[in-house]
Short mmCIF file of C-alpha atoms in Angstrom, two decimals:
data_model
loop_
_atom_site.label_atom_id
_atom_site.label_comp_id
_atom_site.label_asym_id
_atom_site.label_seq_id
_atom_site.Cartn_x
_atom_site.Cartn_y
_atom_site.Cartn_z
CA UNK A 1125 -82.74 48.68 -61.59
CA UNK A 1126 -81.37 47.48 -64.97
CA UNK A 1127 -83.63 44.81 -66.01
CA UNK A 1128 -84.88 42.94 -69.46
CA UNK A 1129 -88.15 40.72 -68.58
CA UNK A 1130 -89.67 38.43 -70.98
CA UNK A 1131 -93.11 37.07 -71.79
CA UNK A 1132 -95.19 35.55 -74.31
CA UNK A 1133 -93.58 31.97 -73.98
CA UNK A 1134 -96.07 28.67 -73.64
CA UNK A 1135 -97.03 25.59 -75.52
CA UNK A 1136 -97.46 25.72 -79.01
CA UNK A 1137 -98.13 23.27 -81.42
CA UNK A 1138 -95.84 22.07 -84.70
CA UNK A 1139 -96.19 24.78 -87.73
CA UNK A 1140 -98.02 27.13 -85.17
CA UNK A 1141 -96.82 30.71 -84.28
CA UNK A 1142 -95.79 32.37 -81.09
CA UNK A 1143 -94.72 36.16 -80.13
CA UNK A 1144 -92.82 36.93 -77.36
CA UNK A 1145 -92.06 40.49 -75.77
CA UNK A 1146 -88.80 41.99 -73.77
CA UNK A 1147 -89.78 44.62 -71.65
CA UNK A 1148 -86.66 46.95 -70.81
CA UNK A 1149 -86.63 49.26 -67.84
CA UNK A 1150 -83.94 51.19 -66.14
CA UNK A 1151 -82.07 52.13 -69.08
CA UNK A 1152 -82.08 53.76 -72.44
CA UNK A 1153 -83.60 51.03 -74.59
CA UNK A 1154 -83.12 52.87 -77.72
CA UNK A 1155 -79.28 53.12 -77.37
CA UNK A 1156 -79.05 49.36 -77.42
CA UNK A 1157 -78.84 46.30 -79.62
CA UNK A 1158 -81.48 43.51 -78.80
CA UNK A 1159 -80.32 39.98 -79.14
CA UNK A 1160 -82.28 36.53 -78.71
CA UNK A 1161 -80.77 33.89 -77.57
CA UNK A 1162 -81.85 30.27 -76.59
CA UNK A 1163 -81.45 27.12 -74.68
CA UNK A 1164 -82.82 23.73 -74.77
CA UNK A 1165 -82.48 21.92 -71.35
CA UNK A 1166 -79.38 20.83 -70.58
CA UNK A 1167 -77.87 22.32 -73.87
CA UNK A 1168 -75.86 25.04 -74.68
CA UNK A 1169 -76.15 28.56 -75.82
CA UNK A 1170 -77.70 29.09 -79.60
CA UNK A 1171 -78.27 32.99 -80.77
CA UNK A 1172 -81.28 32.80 -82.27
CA UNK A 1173 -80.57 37.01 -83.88
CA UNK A 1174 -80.54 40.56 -83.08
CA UNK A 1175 -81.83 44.03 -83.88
CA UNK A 1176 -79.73 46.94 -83.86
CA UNK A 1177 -80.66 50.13 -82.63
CA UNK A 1178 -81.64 53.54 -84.45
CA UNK A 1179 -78.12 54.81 -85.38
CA UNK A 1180 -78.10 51.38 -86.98
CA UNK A 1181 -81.22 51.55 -88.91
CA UNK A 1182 -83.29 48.41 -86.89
CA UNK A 1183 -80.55 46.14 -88.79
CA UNK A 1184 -81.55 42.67 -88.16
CA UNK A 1185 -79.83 39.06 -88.35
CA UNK A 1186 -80.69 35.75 -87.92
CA UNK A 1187 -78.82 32.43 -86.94
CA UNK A 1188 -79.06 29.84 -89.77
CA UNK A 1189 -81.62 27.24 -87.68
CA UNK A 1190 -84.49 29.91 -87.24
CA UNK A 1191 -83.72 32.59 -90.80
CA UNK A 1192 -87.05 33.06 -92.91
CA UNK A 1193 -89.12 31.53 -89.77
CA UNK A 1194 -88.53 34.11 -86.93
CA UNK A 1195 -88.93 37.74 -87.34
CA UNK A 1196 -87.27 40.25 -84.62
CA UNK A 1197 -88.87 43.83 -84.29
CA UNK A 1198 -88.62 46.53 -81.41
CA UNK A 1199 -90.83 49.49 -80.50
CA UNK A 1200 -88.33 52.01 -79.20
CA UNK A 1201 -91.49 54.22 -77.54
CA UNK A 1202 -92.56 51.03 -75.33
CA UNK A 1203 -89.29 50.10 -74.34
CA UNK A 1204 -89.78 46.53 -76.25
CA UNK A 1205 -88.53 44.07 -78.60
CA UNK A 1206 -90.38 41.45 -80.20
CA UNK A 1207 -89.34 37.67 -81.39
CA UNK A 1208 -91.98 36.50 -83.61
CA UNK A 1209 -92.02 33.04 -84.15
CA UNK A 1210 -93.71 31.35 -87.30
CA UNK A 1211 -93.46 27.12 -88.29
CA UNK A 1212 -92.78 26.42 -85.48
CA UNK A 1213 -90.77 23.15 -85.01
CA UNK A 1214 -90.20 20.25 -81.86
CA UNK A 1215 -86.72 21.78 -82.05
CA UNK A 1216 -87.33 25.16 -81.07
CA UNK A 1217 -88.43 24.28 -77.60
CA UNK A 1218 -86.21 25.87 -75.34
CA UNK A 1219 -85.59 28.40 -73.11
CA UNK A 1220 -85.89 31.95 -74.98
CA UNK A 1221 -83.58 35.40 -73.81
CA UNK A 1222 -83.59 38.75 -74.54
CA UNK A 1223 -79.83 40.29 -73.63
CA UNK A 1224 -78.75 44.13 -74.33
CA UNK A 1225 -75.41 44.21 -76.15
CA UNK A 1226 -73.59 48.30 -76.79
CA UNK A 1227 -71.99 48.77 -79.36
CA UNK A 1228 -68.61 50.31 -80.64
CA UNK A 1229 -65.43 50.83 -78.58
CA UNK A 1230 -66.91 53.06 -76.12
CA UNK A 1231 -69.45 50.12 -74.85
CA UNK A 1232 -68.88 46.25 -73.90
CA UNK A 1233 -69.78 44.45 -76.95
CA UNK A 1234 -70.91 42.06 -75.12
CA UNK A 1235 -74.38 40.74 -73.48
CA UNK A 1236 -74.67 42.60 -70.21
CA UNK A 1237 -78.01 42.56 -69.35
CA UNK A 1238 -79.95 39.55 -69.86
CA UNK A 1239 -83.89 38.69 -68.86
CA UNK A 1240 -84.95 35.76 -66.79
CA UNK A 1241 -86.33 33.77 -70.04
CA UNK A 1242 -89.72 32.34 -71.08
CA UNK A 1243 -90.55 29.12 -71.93
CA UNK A 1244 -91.56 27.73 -74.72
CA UNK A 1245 -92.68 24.24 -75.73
CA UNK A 1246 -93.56 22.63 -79.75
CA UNK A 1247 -95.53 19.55 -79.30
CA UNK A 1248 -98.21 17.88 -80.16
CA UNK B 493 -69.48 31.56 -89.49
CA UNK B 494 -66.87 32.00 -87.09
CA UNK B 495 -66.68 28.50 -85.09
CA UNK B 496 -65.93 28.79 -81.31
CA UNK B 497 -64.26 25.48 -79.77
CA UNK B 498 -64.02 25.39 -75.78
CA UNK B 499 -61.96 23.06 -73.92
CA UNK B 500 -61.97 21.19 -71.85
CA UNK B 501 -65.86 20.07 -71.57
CA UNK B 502 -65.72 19.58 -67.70
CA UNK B 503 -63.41 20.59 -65.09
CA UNK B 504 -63.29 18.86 -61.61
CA UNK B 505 -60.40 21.26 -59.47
CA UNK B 506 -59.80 21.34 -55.57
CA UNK B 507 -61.10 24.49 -53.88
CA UNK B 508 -58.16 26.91 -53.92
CA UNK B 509 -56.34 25.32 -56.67
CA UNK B 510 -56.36 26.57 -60.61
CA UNK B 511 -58.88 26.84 -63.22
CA UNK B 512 -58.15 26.78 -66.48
CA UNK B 513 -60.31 27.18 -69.68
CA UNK B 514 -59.48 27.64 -73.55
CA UNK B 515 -61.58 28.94 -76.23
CA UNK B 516 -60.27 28.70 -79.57
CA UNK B 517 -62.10 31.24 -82.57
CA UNK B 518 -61.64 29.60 -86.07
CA UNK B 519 -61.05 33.05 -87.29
CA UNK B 520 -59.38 36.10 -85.55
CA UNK B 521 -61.71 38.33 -83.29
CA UNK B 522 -59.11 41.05 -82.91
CA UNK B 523 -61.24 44.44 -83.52
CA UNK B 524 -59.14 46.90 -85.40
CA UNK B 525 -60.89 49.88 -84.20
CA UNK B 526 -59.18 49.75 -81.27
CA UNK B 527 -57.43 46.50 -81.34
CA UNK B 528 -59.00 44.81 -78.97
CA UNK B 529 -60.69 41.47 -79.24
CA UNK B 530 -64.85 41.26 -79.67
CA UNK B 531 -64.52 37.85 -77.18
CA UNK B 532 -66.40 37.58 -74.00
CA UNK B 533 -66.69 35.07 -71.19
CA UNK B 534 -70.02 34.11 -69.41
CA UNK B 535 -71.09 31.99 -66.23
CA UNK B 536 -74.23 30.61 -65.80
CA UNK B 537 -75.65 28.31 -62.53
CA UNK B 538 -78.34 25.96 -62.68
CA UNK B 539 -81.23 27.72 -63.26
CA UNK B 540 -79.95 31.53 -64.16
CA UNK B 541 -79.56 32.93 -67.06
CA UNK B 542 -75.76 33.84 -68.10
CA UNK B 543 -73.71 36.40 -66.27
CA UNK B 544 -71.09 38.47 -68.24
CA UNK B 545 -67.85 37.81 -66.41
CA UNK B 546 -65.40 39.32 -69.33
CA UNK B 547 -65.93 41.45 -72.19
CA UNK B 548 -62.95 42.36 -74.85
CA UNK B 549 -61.36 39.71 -73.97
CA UNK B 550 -60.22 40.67 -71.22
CA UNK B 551 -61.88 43.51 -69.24
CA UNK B 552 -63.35 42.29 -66.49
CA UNK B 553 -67.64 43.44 -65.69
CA UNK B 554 -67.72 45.40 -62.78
CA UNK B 555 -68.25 43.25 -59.09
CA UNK B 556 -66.90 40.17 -60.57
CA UNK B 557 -64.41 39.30 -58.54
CA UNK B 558 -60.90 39.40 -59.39
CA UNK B 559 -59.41 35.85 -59.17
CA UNK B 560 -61.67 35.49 -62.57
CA UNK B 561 -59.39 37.14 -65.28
CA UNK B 562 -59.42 36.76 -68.91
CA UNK B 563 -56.12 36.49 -71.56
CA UNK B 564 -55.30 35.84 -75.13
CA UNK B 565 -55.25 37.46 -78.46
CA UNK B 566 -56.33 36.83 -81.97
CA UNK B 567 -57.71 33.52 -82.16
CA UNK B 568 -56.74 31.85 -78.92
CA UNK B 569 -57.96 32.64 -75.47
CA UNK B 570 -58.35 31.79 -71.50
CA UNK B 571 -60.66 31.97 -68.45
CA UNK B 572 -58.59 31.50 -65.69
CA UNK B 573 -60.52 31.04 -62.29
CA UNK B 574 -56.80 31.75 -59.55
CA UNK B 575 -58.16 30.12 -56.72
CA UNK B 576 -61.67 28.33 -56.94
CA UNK B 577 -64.33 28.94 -54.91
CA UNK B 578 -67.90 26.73 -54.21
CA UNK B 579 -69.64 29.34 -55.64
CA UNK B 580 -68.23 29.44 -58.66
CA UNK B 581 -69.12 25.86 -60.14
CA UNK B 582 -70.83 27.10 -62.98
CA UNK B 583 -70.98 26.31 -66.74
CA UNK B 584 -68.66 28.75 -68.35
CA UNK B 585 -69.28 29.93 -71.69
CA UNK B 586 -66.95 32.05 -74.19
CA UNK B 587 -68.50 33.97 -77.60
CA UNK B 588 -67.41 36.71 -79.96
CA UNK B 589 -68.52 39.32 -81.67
CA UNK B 590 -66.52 39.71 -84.33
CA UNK B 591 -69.34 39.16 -86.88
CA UNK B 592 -72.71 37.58 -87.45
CA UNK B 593 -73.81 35.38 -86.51
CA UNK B 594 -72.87 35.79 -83.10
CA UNK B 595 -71.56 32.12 -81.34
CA UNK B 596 -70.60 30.49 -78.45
CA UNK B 597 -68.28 27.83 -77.47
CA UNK B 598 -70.28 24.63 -76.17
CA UNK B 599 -69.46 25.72 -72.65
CA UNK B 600 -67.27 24.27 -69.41
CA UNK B 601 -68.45 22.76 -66.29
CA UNK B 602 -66.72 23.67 -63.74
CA UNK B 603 -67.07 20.96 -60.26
CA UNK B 604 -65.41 20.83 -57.22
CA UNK B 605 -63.06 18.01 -56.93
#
Protein backbone atom coordinates (compact mmCIF):
# COMPACT_ATOMS: atom_id res chain seq x y z
CA UNK A 1 0.00 0.00 0.00
CA UNK A 2 0.99 3.59 -0.95
CA UNK A 3 1.24 5.38 2.21
CA UNK A 4 3.12 8.69 3.79
CA UNK A 5 2.79 8.52 7.82
CA UNK A 6 3.84 11.26 9.99
CA UNK A 7 5.22 11.72 13.49
CA UNK A 8 7.05 13.90 15.69
CA UNK A 9 4.05 16.39 16.29
CA UNK A 10 3.11 17.52 20.17
CA UNK A 11 3.11 20.55 22.36
CA UNK A 12 5.75 22.86 22.19
CA UNK A 13 6.32 25.95 23.72
CA UNK A 14 6.81 29.72 22.00
CA UNK A 15 10.58 30.10 20.46
CA UNK A 16 11.01 26.24 21.09
CA UNK A 17 11.86 23.68 18.30
CA UNK A 18 10.15 20.62 16.98
CA UNK A 19 11.13 17.84 14.21
CA UNK A 20 8.80 15.91 12.57
CA UNK A 21 9.38 12.73 10.27
CA UNK A 22 7.34 11.28 7.00
CA UNK A 23 7.84 7.80 6.71
CA UNK A 24 7.13 6.62 2.97
CA UNK A 25 6.39 3.02 2.12
CA UNK A 26 5.08 1.35 -0.93
CA UNK A 27 6.74 3.41 -3.38
CA UNK A 28 9.95 4.79 -4.69
CA UNK A 29 10.59 7.63 -2.26
CA UNK A 30 13.53 8.86 -4.04
CA UNK A 31 11.64 9.55 -7.35
CA UNK A 32 9.45 12.02 -5.55
CA UNK A 33 9.12 15.61 -4.40
CA UNK A 34 8.22 16.02 -0.60
CA UNK A 35 5.91 18.84 0.25
CA UNK A 36 4.58 20.15 3.79
CA UNK A 37 1.61 21.43 4.07
CA UNK A 38 -0.59 22.70 7.02
CA UNK A 39 -3.86 23.44 8.61
CA UNK A 40 -5.08 25.25 11.54
CA UNK A 41 -8.58 24.03 12.68
CA UNK A 42 -11.17 25.06 10.76
CA UNK A 43 -8.79 26.91 8.26
CA UNK A 44 -7.64 26.35 5.04
CA UNK A 45 -4.74 24.86 3.25
CA UNK A 46 -1.14 26.81 3.77
CA UNK A 47 2.12 25.01 2.03
CA UNK A 48 4.44 25.35 4.45
CA UNK A 49 7.58 24.06 1.41
CA UNK A 50 9.03 21.24 -0.40
CA UNK A 51 12.14 19.26 -1.26
CA UNK A 52 12.79 18.00 -4.56
CA UNK A 53 14.19 14.83 -5.31
CA UNK A 54 17.81 13.70 -6.54
CA UNK A 55 17.52 14.58 -10.28
CA UNK A 56 16.66 17.90 -8.69
CA UNK A 57 19.52 18.30 -6.43
CA UNK A 58 17.34 18.23 -2.76
CA UNK A 59 16.07 21.82 -4.10
CA UNK A 60 14.16 23.28 -1.34
CA UNK A 61 11.44 26.19 -0.89
CA UNK A 62 9.68 27.73 1.64
CA UNK A 63 6.26 29.66 1.96
CA UNK A 64 6.84 33.26 3.16
CA UNK A 65 5.14 32.67 6.96
CA UNK A 66 7.69 29.84 8.01
CA UNK A 67 11.27 30.93 5.46
CA UNK A 68 14.53 31.20 7.72
CA UNK A 69 12.48 29.31 10.69
CA UNK A 70 11.73 25.81 9.20
CA UNK A 71 14.24 23.69 7.56
CA UNK A 72 13.04 20.62 5.20
CA UNK A 73 15.58 17.66 4.69
CA UNK A 74 15.03 13.95 3.43
CA UNK A 75 17.11 10.79 3.83
CA UNK A 76 16.48 8.98 0.58
CA UNK A 77 18.07 5.48 2.27
CA UNK A 78 15.27 5.60 5.15
CA UNK A 79 12.54 6.41 3.04
CA UNK A 80 12.05 9.90 5.09
CA UNK A 81 11.68 13.51 5.04
CA UNK A 82 12.15 15.79 7.75
CA UNK A 83 10.35 19.33 8.74
CA UNK A 84 12.42 20.92 11.27
CA UNK A 85 10.86 23.48 13.07
CA UNK A 86 12.84 26.33 14.96
CA UNK A 87 11.00 29.80 16.86
CA UNK A 88 8.38 28.41 17.03
CA UNK A 89 5.28 30.71 17.15
CA UNK A 90 1.23 30.44 18.63
CA UNK A 91 0.59 30.61 14.87
CA UNK A 92 2.13 27.59 13.72
CA UNK A 93 -0.22 25.34 15.58
CA UNK A 94 -1.90 23.34 13.18
CA UNK A 95 -2.28 20.30 11.61
CA UNK A 96 1.14 19.32 9.73
CA UNK A 97 1.22 16.96 6.12
CA UNK A 98 3.61 15.37 4.26
CA UNK A 99 2.11 14.81 0.42
CA UNK A 100 4.25 13.20 -2.62
CA UNK A 101 3.98 15.41 -5.70
CA UNK A 102 5.88 13.80 -9.48
CA UNK A 103 7.15 15.82 -11.41
CA UNK A 104 7.31 16.73 -15.23
CA UNK A 105 4.72 15.83 -17.90
CA UNK A 106 5.00 12.23 -17.51
CA UNK A 107 3.66 12.45 -13.65
CA UNK A 108 0.56 14.37 -11.95
CA UNK A 109 2.04 17.45 -10.65
CA UNK A 110 -0.03 17.32 -8.20
CA UNK A 111 -0.27 15.98 -4.37
CA UNK A 112 -1.32 12.37 -4.68
CA UNK A 113 -0.38 10.82 -1.75
CA UNK A 114 -0.82 12.54 1.41
CA UNK A 115 -0.15 11.23 5.30
CA UNK A 116 -2.72 11.29 8.01
CA UNK A 117 -0.99 14.50 9.79
CA UNK A 118 0.48 15.17 13.25
CA UNK A 119 -0.37 17.59 15.54
CA UNK A 120 1.23 20.18 16.75
CA UNK A 121 0.47 22.80 19.40
CA UNK A 122 2.70 26.46 20.46
CA UNK A 123 1.57 27.52 23.80
CA UNK A 124 2.47 28.43 26.82
CA UNK B 1 3.16 34.71 -5.73
CA UNK B 2 0.56 33.46 -7.84
CA UNK B 3 -2.87 34.28 -5.87
CA UNK B 4 -5.63 31.59 -6.16
CA UNK B 5 -9.32 33.05 -5.59
CA UNK B 6 -12.21 30.30 -5.21
CA UNK B 7 -15.75 31.03 -5.46
CA UNK B 8 -18.22 30.72 -4.18
CA UNK B 9 -17.22 30.12 -0.29
CA UNK B 10 -20.20 27.67 0.37
CA UNK B 11 -22.48 25.82 -1.76
CA UNK B 12 -25.88 24.44 -0.48
CA UNK B 13 -27.33 22.21 -3.89
CA UNK B 14 -30.23 19.52 -3.92
CA UNK B 15 -28.99 15.94 -4.27
CA UNK B 16 -28.97 15.28 -8.02
CA UNK B 17 -28.84 18.79 -9.06
CA UNK B 18 -25.44 20.83 -10.24
CA UNK B 19 -22.34 21.81 -8.61
CA UNK B 20 -20.50 24.41 -9.63
CA UNK B 21 -17.08 25.84 -8.46
CA UNK B 22 -14.57 28.57 -9.91
CA UNK B 23 -11.04 29.08 -9.19
CA UNK B 24 -9.50 32.01 -10.61
CA UNK B 25 -5.18 32.04 -10.83
CA UNK B 26 -3.93 35.73 -10.80
CA UNK B 27 -1.42 34.60 -13.30
CA UNK B 28 -1.67 31.89 -16.08
CA UNK B 29 -0.86 28.19 -15.01
CA UNK B 30 -0.79 26.94 -18.58
CA UNK B 31 2.53 24.63 -18.67
CA UNK B 32 4.22 25.03 -21.98
CA UNK B 33 5.91 21.78 -21.93
CA UNK B 34 3.03 20.24 -22.91
CA UNK B 35 0.43 22.84 -22.66
CA UNK B 36 -1.40 21.75 -20.14
CA UNK B 37 -2.32 23.58 -16.98
CA UNK B 38 -0.21 22.84 -13.46
CA UNK B 39 -3.98 23.29 -11.59
CA UNK B 40 -5.43 20.63 -9.44
CA UNK B 41 -8.63 20.12 -7.50
CA UNK B 42 -8.83 18.49 -3.97
CA UNK B 43 -11.69 17.24 -1.52
CA UNK B 44 -11.30 16.90 1.89
CA UNK B 45 -14.17 15.59 4.74
CA UNK B 46 -14.14 16.42 8.22
CA UNK B 47 -11.41 14.90 9.63
CA UNK B 48 -9.23 13.50 6.42
CA UNK B 49 -6.65 14.81 4.96
CA UNK B 50 -7.20 16.07 1.16
CA UNK B 51 -7.96 13.72 -1.67
CA UNK B 52 -6.67 14.59 -5.23
CA UNK B 53 -9.79 14.61 -7.34
CA UNK B 54 -8.09 16.46 -10.58
CA UNK B 55 -4.69 17.02 -11.65
CA UNK B 56 -3.75 19.21 -14.99
CA UNK B 57 -6.59 20.71 -14.79
CA UNK B 58 -8.45 18.45 -15.89
CA UNK B 59 -7.43 14.75 -15.74
CA UNK B 60 -9.30 13.13 -13.49
CA UNK B 61 -7.20 10.59 -10.41
CA UNK B 62 -8.04 7.23 -10.99
CA UNK B 63 -11.52 5.79 -8.92
CA UNK B 64 -12.88 9.19 -8.61
CA UNK B 65 -15.91 8.98 -9.97
CA UNK B 66 -16.91 10.54 -13.07
CA UNK B 67 -19.76 13.05 -12.41
CA UNK B 68 -16.60 15.08 -10.78
CA UNK B 69 -14.88 16.64 -13.92
CA UNK B 70 -12.61 19.48 -14.18
CA UNK B 71 -12.50 22.50 -17.16
CA UNK B 72 -10.81 25.72 -17.97
CA UNK B 73 -7.65 27.11 -19.31
CA UNK B 74 -5.12 29.73 -18.54
CA UNK B 75 -6.21 31.56 -15.65
CA UNK B 76 -9.81 30.56 -15.16
CA UNK B 77 -11.15 27.23 -14.09
CA UNK B 78 -14.15 24.80 -12.78
CA UNK B 79 -15.05 21.83 -10.54
CA UNK B 80 -18.16 20.73 -11.66
CA UNK B 81 -19.84 18.02 -9.34
CA UNK B 82 -23.03 16.66 -12.48
CA UNK B 83 -25.25 15.26 -10.09
CA UNK B 84 -24.48 15.55 -6.23
CA UNK B 85 -24.28 12.94 -4.06
CA UNK B 86 -24.34 12.82 0.20
CA UNK B 87 -21.08 11.70 0.08
CA UNK B 88 -19.62 14.22 -1.56
CA UNK B 89 -20.22 17.29 0.89
CA UNK B 90 -16.79 18.07 1.29
CA UNK B 91 -14.61 21.23 1.33
CA UNK B 92 -13.21 21.50 -2.12
CA UNK B 93 -9.98 22.99 -2.67
CA UNK B 94 -8.17 24.11 -6.08
CA UNK B 95 -4.03 24.91 -6.25
CA UNK B 96 -1.39 25.18 -8.93
CA UNK B 97 1.76 24.45 -9.61
CA UNK B 98 2.87 26.69 -11.85
CA UNK B 99 5.61 28.07 -9.54
CA UNK B 100 6.67 28.51 -5.95
CA UNK B 101 5.30 28.91 -3.73
CA UNK B 102 2.78 26.46 -4.29
CA UNK B 103 -1.11 27.89 -3.21
CA UNK B 104 -4.45 27.12 -2.76
CA UNK B 105 -7.70 28.76 -3.16
CA UNK B 106 -9.45 29.27 0.38
CA UNK B 107 -11.62 26.29 -0.41
CA UNK B 108 -15.67 25.50 -1.04
CA UNK B 109 -18.09 23.87 1.15
CA UNK B 110 -20.12 21.95 -0.44
CA UNK B 111 -23.86 21.06 1.75
CA UNK B 112 -26.78 19.42 0.84
CA UNK B 113 -29.66 21.67 0.40
Amino acid sequence: EVQLVESGGGLVQPGGSLKLSCVASGFTFSDYATHWVRQASGKGLEWVGRIRNKANNYATAYGASVKGRFTISRDDSKDTAYLQMDSLETEDTAVYSCARLGEGVALKNAFDVWGQGTMVTVSS
Amino acid sequence: DIVVTQSPDSLAVSLGERATINCKSSQSVLYSSNNKNRLAWYQQKAGQPPKLLIHWASTRESGVPDRFSGSGSGTDFTLTISSLQAEDVAVYYCQQYYSSPVTFGGGTKVEIK
